[in-house]
Short mmCIF file of C-alpha atoms in Angstrom, two decimals:
data_model
loop_
_atom_site.label_atom_id
_atom_site.label_comp_id
_atom_site.label_asym_id
_atom_site.label_seq_id
_atom_site.Cartn_x
_atom_site.Cartn_y
_atom_site.Cartn_z
CA UNK A 253 -30.66 -18.57 -8.58
CA UNK A 254 -34.37 -18.33 -9.11
CA UNK A 255 -34.24 -21.35 -11.34
CA UNK A 256 -32.18 -23.23 -8.84
CA UNK A 257 -34.66 -22.54 -6.06
CA UNK A 258 -37.47 -23.63 -8.37
CA UNK A 259 -35.57 -26.82 -8.95
CA UNK A 260 -35.21 -27.39 -5.25
CA UNK A 261 -38.94 -27.15 -4.59
CA UNK A 262 -40.52 -30.39 -3.73
CA UNK A 263 -42.01 -31.81 -6.82
CA UNK A 264 -44.05 -34.55 -5.36
CA UNK A 265 -45.53 -35.72 -8.57
CA UNK A 266 -42.02 -36.68 -9.81
CA UNK A 267 -41.03 -38.50 -6.64
CA UNK A 268 -41.73 -42.19 -6.20
CA UNK A 269 -44.72 -42.79 -4.00
CA UNK A 270 -42.69 -44.15 -1.10
CA UNK A 271 -40.82 -40.89 -0.81
CA UNK A 272 -43.97 -38.87 -0.30
CA UNK A 273 -43.58 -39.23 3.43
CA UNK A 274 -44.60 -36.40 5.75
CA UNK A 275 -41.15 -36.34 7.43
CA UNK A 276 -39.39 -35.68 4.20
CA UNK A 277 -41.65 -32.73 3.34
CA UNK A 278 -41.07 -31.23 6.83
CA UNK A 279 -37.30 -31.59 6.43
CA UNK A 280 -37.36 -29.88 3.02
CA UNK A 281 -39.16 -26.91 4.44
CA UNK A 282 -36.73 -26.63 7.35
CA UNK A 283 -33.83 -25.96 4.99
CA UNK A 284 -33.85 -22.15 4.83
CA UNK A 285 -31.65 -19.57 3.25
CA UNK A 286 -31.29 -17.48 6.38
CA UNK A 287 -28.14 -19.07 7.92
CA UNK A 288 -26.49 -18.99 4.48
CA UNK A 289 -27.29 -15.25 4.22
CA UNK A 290 -25.93 -14.71 7.70
CA UNK A 291 -22.65 -16.32 6.86
CA UNK A 292 -22.40 -14.45 3.53
CA UNK A 293 -23.13 -11.17 5.29
CA UNK A 294 -20.40 -11.84 7.84
CA UNK A 295 -17.93 -12.71 5.06
CA UNK A 296 -18.87 -9.58 3.20
CA UNK A 297 -18.38 -7.37 6.22
CA UNK A 298 -15.00 -9.06 6.90
CA UNK A 299 -13.76 -8.53 3.37
CA UNK A 300 -15.02 -4.96 3.28
CA UNK A 301 -13.24 -4.07 6.44
CA UNK A 302 -10.03 -6.11 5.92
CA UNK A 303 -9.32 -5.34 2.29
CA UNK A 304 -7.52 -2.33 0.99
CA UNK A 305 -7.51 -0.82 -2.47
CA UNK A 306 -4.45 1.36 -2.21
CA UNK A 307 -1.55 0.30 -4.44
CA UNK A 308 1.92 0.49 -3.05
CA UNK A 309 4.95 1.48 -4.99
CA UNK A 310 8.46 2.31 -3.77
CA UNK A 311 11.49 4.51 -4.36
CA UNK A 312 14.60 2.41 -4.09
CA UNK A 313 17.45 3.69 -2.01
CA UNK A 314 20.49 1.45 -2.17
CA UNK A 315 22.83 1.96 0.67
CA UNK A 316 26.52 1.76 -0.01
CA UNK A 317 28.32 -1.14 1.60
CA UNK A 318 30.18 0.75 4.28
CA UNK A 319 27.41 3.32 4.70
CA UNK A 320 30.06 5.99 5.15
CA UNK A 321 30.89 6.84 1.53
CA UNK A 322 32.26 10.30 1.86
CA UNK A 323 31.10 12.89 -0.59
CA UNK A 324 33.71 14.15 -2.89
CA UNK A 325 32.28 17.51 -3.72
CA UNK A 326 34.08 18.26 -7.00
CA UNK A 327 32.52 15.19 -8.60
CA UNK A 328 28.99 15.75 -7.38
CA UNK A 329 26.43 18.39 -7.66
CA UNK A 330 25.09 19.24 -4.27
CA UNK A 331 21.58 20.34 -3.97
CA UNK A 332 20.00 21.46 -0.74
CA UNK A 333 16.28 21.20 -0.29
CA UNK A 334 14.62 23.69 1.93
CA UNK A 335 11.31 22.87 3.66
CA UNK A 336 8.49 24.85 2.20
CA UNK A 337 4.74 24.69 2.30
CA UNK A 338 4.29 24.77 -1.50
CA UNK A 339 3.40 21.76 -3.56
CA UNK A 340 7.09 21.24 -4.37
CA UNK A 341 10.02 21.97 -2.12
CA UNK A 342 12.29 24.85 -3.04
CA UNK A 343 15.84 23.95 -4.02
CA UNK A 344 18.99 25.69 -3.01
CA UNK A 345 22.31 25.14 -4.84
CA UNK A 346 25.52 26.47 -3.40
CA UNK A 347 23.62 28.69 -0.95
CA UNK A 348 21.47 30.23 -3.62
CA UNK A 349 17.80 29.59 -4.21
CA UNK A 350 16.72 29.08 -7.79
CA UNK A 351 13.36 28.96 -9.45
CA UNK A 352 12.53 25.45 -10.62
CA UNK A 353 12.87 26.17 -14.32
CA UNK A 354 16.14 27.94 -13.92
CA UNK A 355 17.42 25.19 -11.65
CA UNK A 356 16.45 22.39 -14.01
CA UNK A 357 18.16 24.26 -16.92
CA UNK A 358 21.30 24.75 -14.79
CA UNK A 359 21.44 21.13 -13.71
CA UNK A 360 20.85 19.85 -17.24
CA UNK A 361 23.74 22.04 -18.36
CA UNK A 362 25.96 20.62 -15.61
CA UNK A 363 24.93 17.08 -16.47
CA UNK A 364 25.66 17.67 -20.17
CA UNK A 365 29.12 19.04 -19.26
CA UNK A 366 29.94 16.32 -16.76
CA UNK A 367 27.83 13.18 -17.47
CA UNK A 368 29.73 11.27 -14.73
CA UNK A 369 28.43 13.59 -12.01
CA UNK A 370 25.62 12.54 -9.70
CA UNK A 371 22.94 14.81 -8.52
CA UNK A 372 22.81 14.76 -4.72
CA UNK A 373 19.84 15.94 -2.78
CA UNK A 374 20.54 17.11 0.70
CA UNK A 375 17.28 17.48 2.65
CA UNK A 376 16.87 20.01 5.41
CA UNK A 377 16.56 18.31 8.83
CA UNK A 378 12.86 19.12 9.28
CA UNK A 379 11.73 18.46 5.69
CA UNK A 380 8.78 16.11 5.74
CA UNK A 381 9.10 12.78 3.93
CA UNK A 382 6.32 13.65 1.58
CA UNK A 383 8.15 16.72 0.34
CA UNK A 384 11.39 14.82 0.10
CA UNK A 385 9.71 12.18 -2.02
CA UNK A 386 8.07 14.89 -4.16
CA UNK A 387 11.43 16.51 -4.67
CA UNK A 388 13.12 13.27 -5.58
CA UNK A 389 10.42 12.28 -8.08
CA UNK A 390 10.33 15.77 -9.56
CA UNK A 391 14.10 15.92 -10.07
CA UNK A 392 14.27 12.39 -11.46
CA UNK A 393 11.48 13.06 -13.93
CA UNK A 394 12.90 16.39 -15.02
CA UNK A 395 16.45 15.30 -15.35
CA UNK A 396 15.93 11.73 -16.46
CA UNK A 397 18.79 10.77 -14.15
CA UNK A 398 19.06 9.10 -10.81
CA UNK A 399 19.15 11.49 -7.89
CA UNK A 400 20.98 10.44 -4.79
CA UNK A 401 20.14 11.26 -1.28
CA UNK A 402 22.94 12.94 0.54
CA UNK A 403 23.29 12.43 4.28
CA UNK A 404 24.20 15.35 6.35
CA UNK A 405 26.81 15.05 9.04
CA UNK A 406 28.77 12.95 8.34
CA UNK A 407 28.28 13.69 4.71
CA UNK A 408 27.33 10.36 3.13
CA UNK A 409 25.64 9.50 -0.05
CA UNK A 410 23.12 6.85 -0.75
CA UNK A 411 21.99 6.05 -4.22
CA UNK A 412 18.35 6.14 -5.28
CA UNK A 413 17.34 4.32 -8.35
CA UNK A 414 14.68 5.32 -10.78
CA UNK A 415 12.51 2.40 -11.71
CA UNK A 416 10.87 2.41 -15.04
CA UNK B 432 -63.84 -5.30 -14.39
CA UNK B 433 -62.47 -8.60 -13.50
CA UNK B 434 -59.56 -8.55 -11.08
CA UNK B 435 -57.33 -11.53 -11.55
CA UNK B 436 -56.93 -13.74 -8.56
CA UNK B 437 -54.07 -12.78 -6.31
CA UNK B 438 -51.03 -14.86 -6.69
CA UNK B 439 -50.47 -17.29 -3.88
CA UNK B 440 -48.34 -15.83 -1.10
CA UNK B 441 -44.69 -16.41 -1.89
CA UNK B 442 -42.35 -17.82 0.61
CA UNK B 443 -40.30 -15.34 2.71
CA UNK B 444 -37.01 -16.77 1.50
CA UNK B 445 -37.89 -15.91 -2.06
CA UNK B 446 -38.38 -12.26 -1.22
CA UNK B 447 -34.79 -11.90 -0.05
CA UNK B 448 -33.31 -13.54 -3.10
CA UNK B 449 -32.43 -10.30 -4.97
CA UNK B 450 -30.77 -9.06 -1.77
CA UNK B 451 -28.78 -12.26 -1.49
CA UNK B 452 -27.72 -11.90 -5.14
CA UNK B 453 -26.43 -8.40 -4.55
CA UNK B 454 -24.63 -9.44 -1.37
CA UNK B 455 -23.00 -12.36 -3.19
CA UNK B 456 -21.84 -10.03 -5.93
CA UNK B 457 -20.44 -7.59 -3.39
CA UNK B 458 -18.70 -10.39 -1.56
CA UNK B 459 -17.04 -11.69 -4.74
CA UNK B 460 -16.06 -8.16 -5.75
CA UNK B 461 -14.34 -7.46 -2.41
CA UNK B 462 -12.67 -10.87 -2.35
CA UNK B 463 -11.23 -10.47 -5.87
CA UNK B 464 -10.60 -6.71 -6.16
CA UNK B 465 -9.25 -5.99 -2.72
CA UNK B 466 -6.07 -7.26 -1.12
CA UNK B 467 -6.01 -8.01 2.55
CA UNK B 468 -4.29 -5.18 4.36
CA UNK B 469 -1.40 -6.10 6.65
CA UNK B 470 -2.00 -5.15 10.21
CA UNK B 471 0.03 -2.27 11.48
CA UNK B 472 0.76 -1.46 15.13
CA UNK B 473 0.02 2.23 14.66
CA UNK B 474 -1.68 4.49 12.13
CA UNK B 475 0.43 5.49 9.21
CA UNK B 476 -0.12 7.54 6.09
CA UNK B 477 2.82 6.90 3.71
CA UNK B 478 3.81 9.61 1.19
CA UNK B 479 2.15 9.66 -2.20
CA UNK B 480 4.12 9.54 -5.39
CA UNK B 481 3.50 8.79 -9.05
CA UNK B 482 6.13 6.10 -9.49
CA UNK B 483 5.62 2.87 -11.27
CA UNK B 484 7.71 0.37 -9.30
CA UNK B 485 5.28 -1.85 -7.42
CA UNK B 486 6.41 -3.35 -4.16
CA UNK B 487 6.88 -7.12 -4.02
CA UNK B 488 5.43 -8.95 -1.10
CA UNK B 489 7.76 -11.17 1.01
CA UNK B 490 10.44 -8.68 1.90
CA UNK B 491 10.66 -7.48 5.45
CA UNK B 492 8.46 -4.45 5.99
CA UNK B 493 9.34 -1.94 8.66
CA UNK B 494 6.94 0.68 9.83
CA UNK B 495 8.08 4.05 11.08
CA UNK B 496 5.80 6.49 12.73
CA UNK B 497 6.37 10.23 12.48
CA UNK B 498 7.71 10.18 16.05
CA UNK B 499 10.34 7.60 15.06
CA UNK B 500 8.67 4.57 16.58
CA UNK B 501 9.49 1.31 14.77
CA UNK B 502 6.99 -1.39 14.01
CA UNK B 503 7.17 -4.73 12.22
CA UNK B 504 4.60 -7.46 11.87
CA UNK B 505 1.99 -5.77 14.05
CA UNK B 506 4.45 -5.17 16.92
CA UNK B 507 6.10 -2.11 18.21
CA UNK B 508 9.87 -2.56 18.29
CA UNK B 509 12.52 -0.70 20.28
CA UNK B 510 15.70 0.12 18.49
CA UNK B 511 17.54 -2.73 20.19
CA UNK B 512 14.88 -5.25 19.22
CA UNK B 513 14.92 -3.99 15.66
CA UNK B 514 18.70 -4.40 15.40
CA UNK B 515 18.43 -7.92 16.83
CA UNK B 516 15.77 -8.78 14.32
CA UNK B 517 17.83 -7.45 11.40
CA UNK B 518 20.97 -9.28 12.42
CA UNK B 519 19.19 -12.54 13.23
CA UNK B 520 17.49 -12.74 9.81
CA UNK B 521 20.49 -11.37 7.89
CA UNK B 522 18.09 -8.97 6.23
CA UNK B 523 19.50 -7.08 3.24
CA UNK B 524 16.27 -5.64 1.77
CA UNK B 525 13.86 -3.62 3.83
CA UNK B 526 10.67 -1.99 2.78
CA UNK B 527 10.33 1.19 4.91
CA UNK B 528 6.77 2.32 5.31
CA UNK B 529 7.19 5.71 6.94
CA UNK B 530 4.73 8.40 7.70
CA UNK B 531 4.52 11.26 5.23
CA UNK B 532 5.28 13.87 7.85
CA UNK B 533 8.45 12.14 9.08
CA UNK B 534 11.19 14.74 9.34
CA UNK B 535 14.17 13.87 7.17
CA UNK B 536 16.64 13.99 10.08
CA UNK B 537 14.78 10.97 11.55
CA UNK B 538 14.80 9.26 8.13
CA UNK B 539 18.51 9.82 7.83
CA UNK B 540 19.01 8.41 11.28
CA UNK B 541 17.14 5.30 10.34
CA UNK B 542 18.98 4.90 7.04
CA UNK B 543 22.25 5.09 8.93
CA UNK B 544 21.00 2.57 11.44
CA UNK B 545 19.88 0.12 8.74
CA UNK B 546 23.11 0.49 6.72
CA UNK B 547 25.17 -0.17 9.82
CA UNK B 548 23.25 -3.44 10.37
CA UNK B 549 23.84 -4.77 6.89
CA UNK B 550 20.88 -3.56 4.86
CA UNK B 551 21.94 -2.70 1.35
CA UNK B 552 18.63 -2.17 -0.36
CA UNK B 553 16.06 0.11 1.13
CA UNK B 554 12.68 0.71 -0.46
CA UNK B 555 10.72 3.76 0.71
CA UNK B 556 7.11 2.71 0.35
CA UNK B 557 4.82 5.24 -1.34
CA UNK B 558 1.17 5.10 -2.15
CA UNK B 559 0.60 5.10 -5.88
CA UNK B 560 -1.23 8.07 -7.31
CA UNK B 561 -2.64 8.03 -10.82
#
């Protein structure tokens, strides 16, 4: 930049004599950096305010065609999620609350016995989306298997896919 | 002691050159590193999750506030308008950007609504955590 500015300085000794006119020198001095800086500042402020650095990912939930796939309980493992204030939601299976380690062991056992079974997660009505997402991601990571979201009343299942 | 002659006074524009350099660098950084955020009709804080799947631009994005208000393309939509929009565009994939504190009963209501209007692929948008 410095060099460029140096290069732009009037170098009268290099110019032909007819170009050494007073008007030309005045015009050269009139070209100033200030408007350029103004524009660059405005652009900078615009990009600072308008750009975002958060990266978005997603959890895929594929909805079955009719949307009313009824849940056939013998083939599925039903898992209720209770709202809790902890970092992870607590899980309830068949009316009984389990500690997370015990629950994961139990579910893994069930999956080993019946590989065709799906894990269904039935969220409590007032469970916040953040906790639901935490629960889904936790179960999918622990079980290495897709966890479906069960819809309460009417009992419908939608499939969530784990993206790798 | 001989004090060297003071340098001739430099022009004002030369004094701001380092500043201009920095501003240019910042400008280029923000232009390249940031992505322009899409305008949203209301404030949203989507849930955070450590999942890898990155959303692809171009799909229809639907915003959902924690009170169950719908928004799309910087407009607030009523349920009727939303259904019209979905049926008109024959939308099958929807990115749902919902607030992290949205109760799941509202989410389930929305999923049922979307599935009844022909959406087969729903993506719940999450903010990537490291």
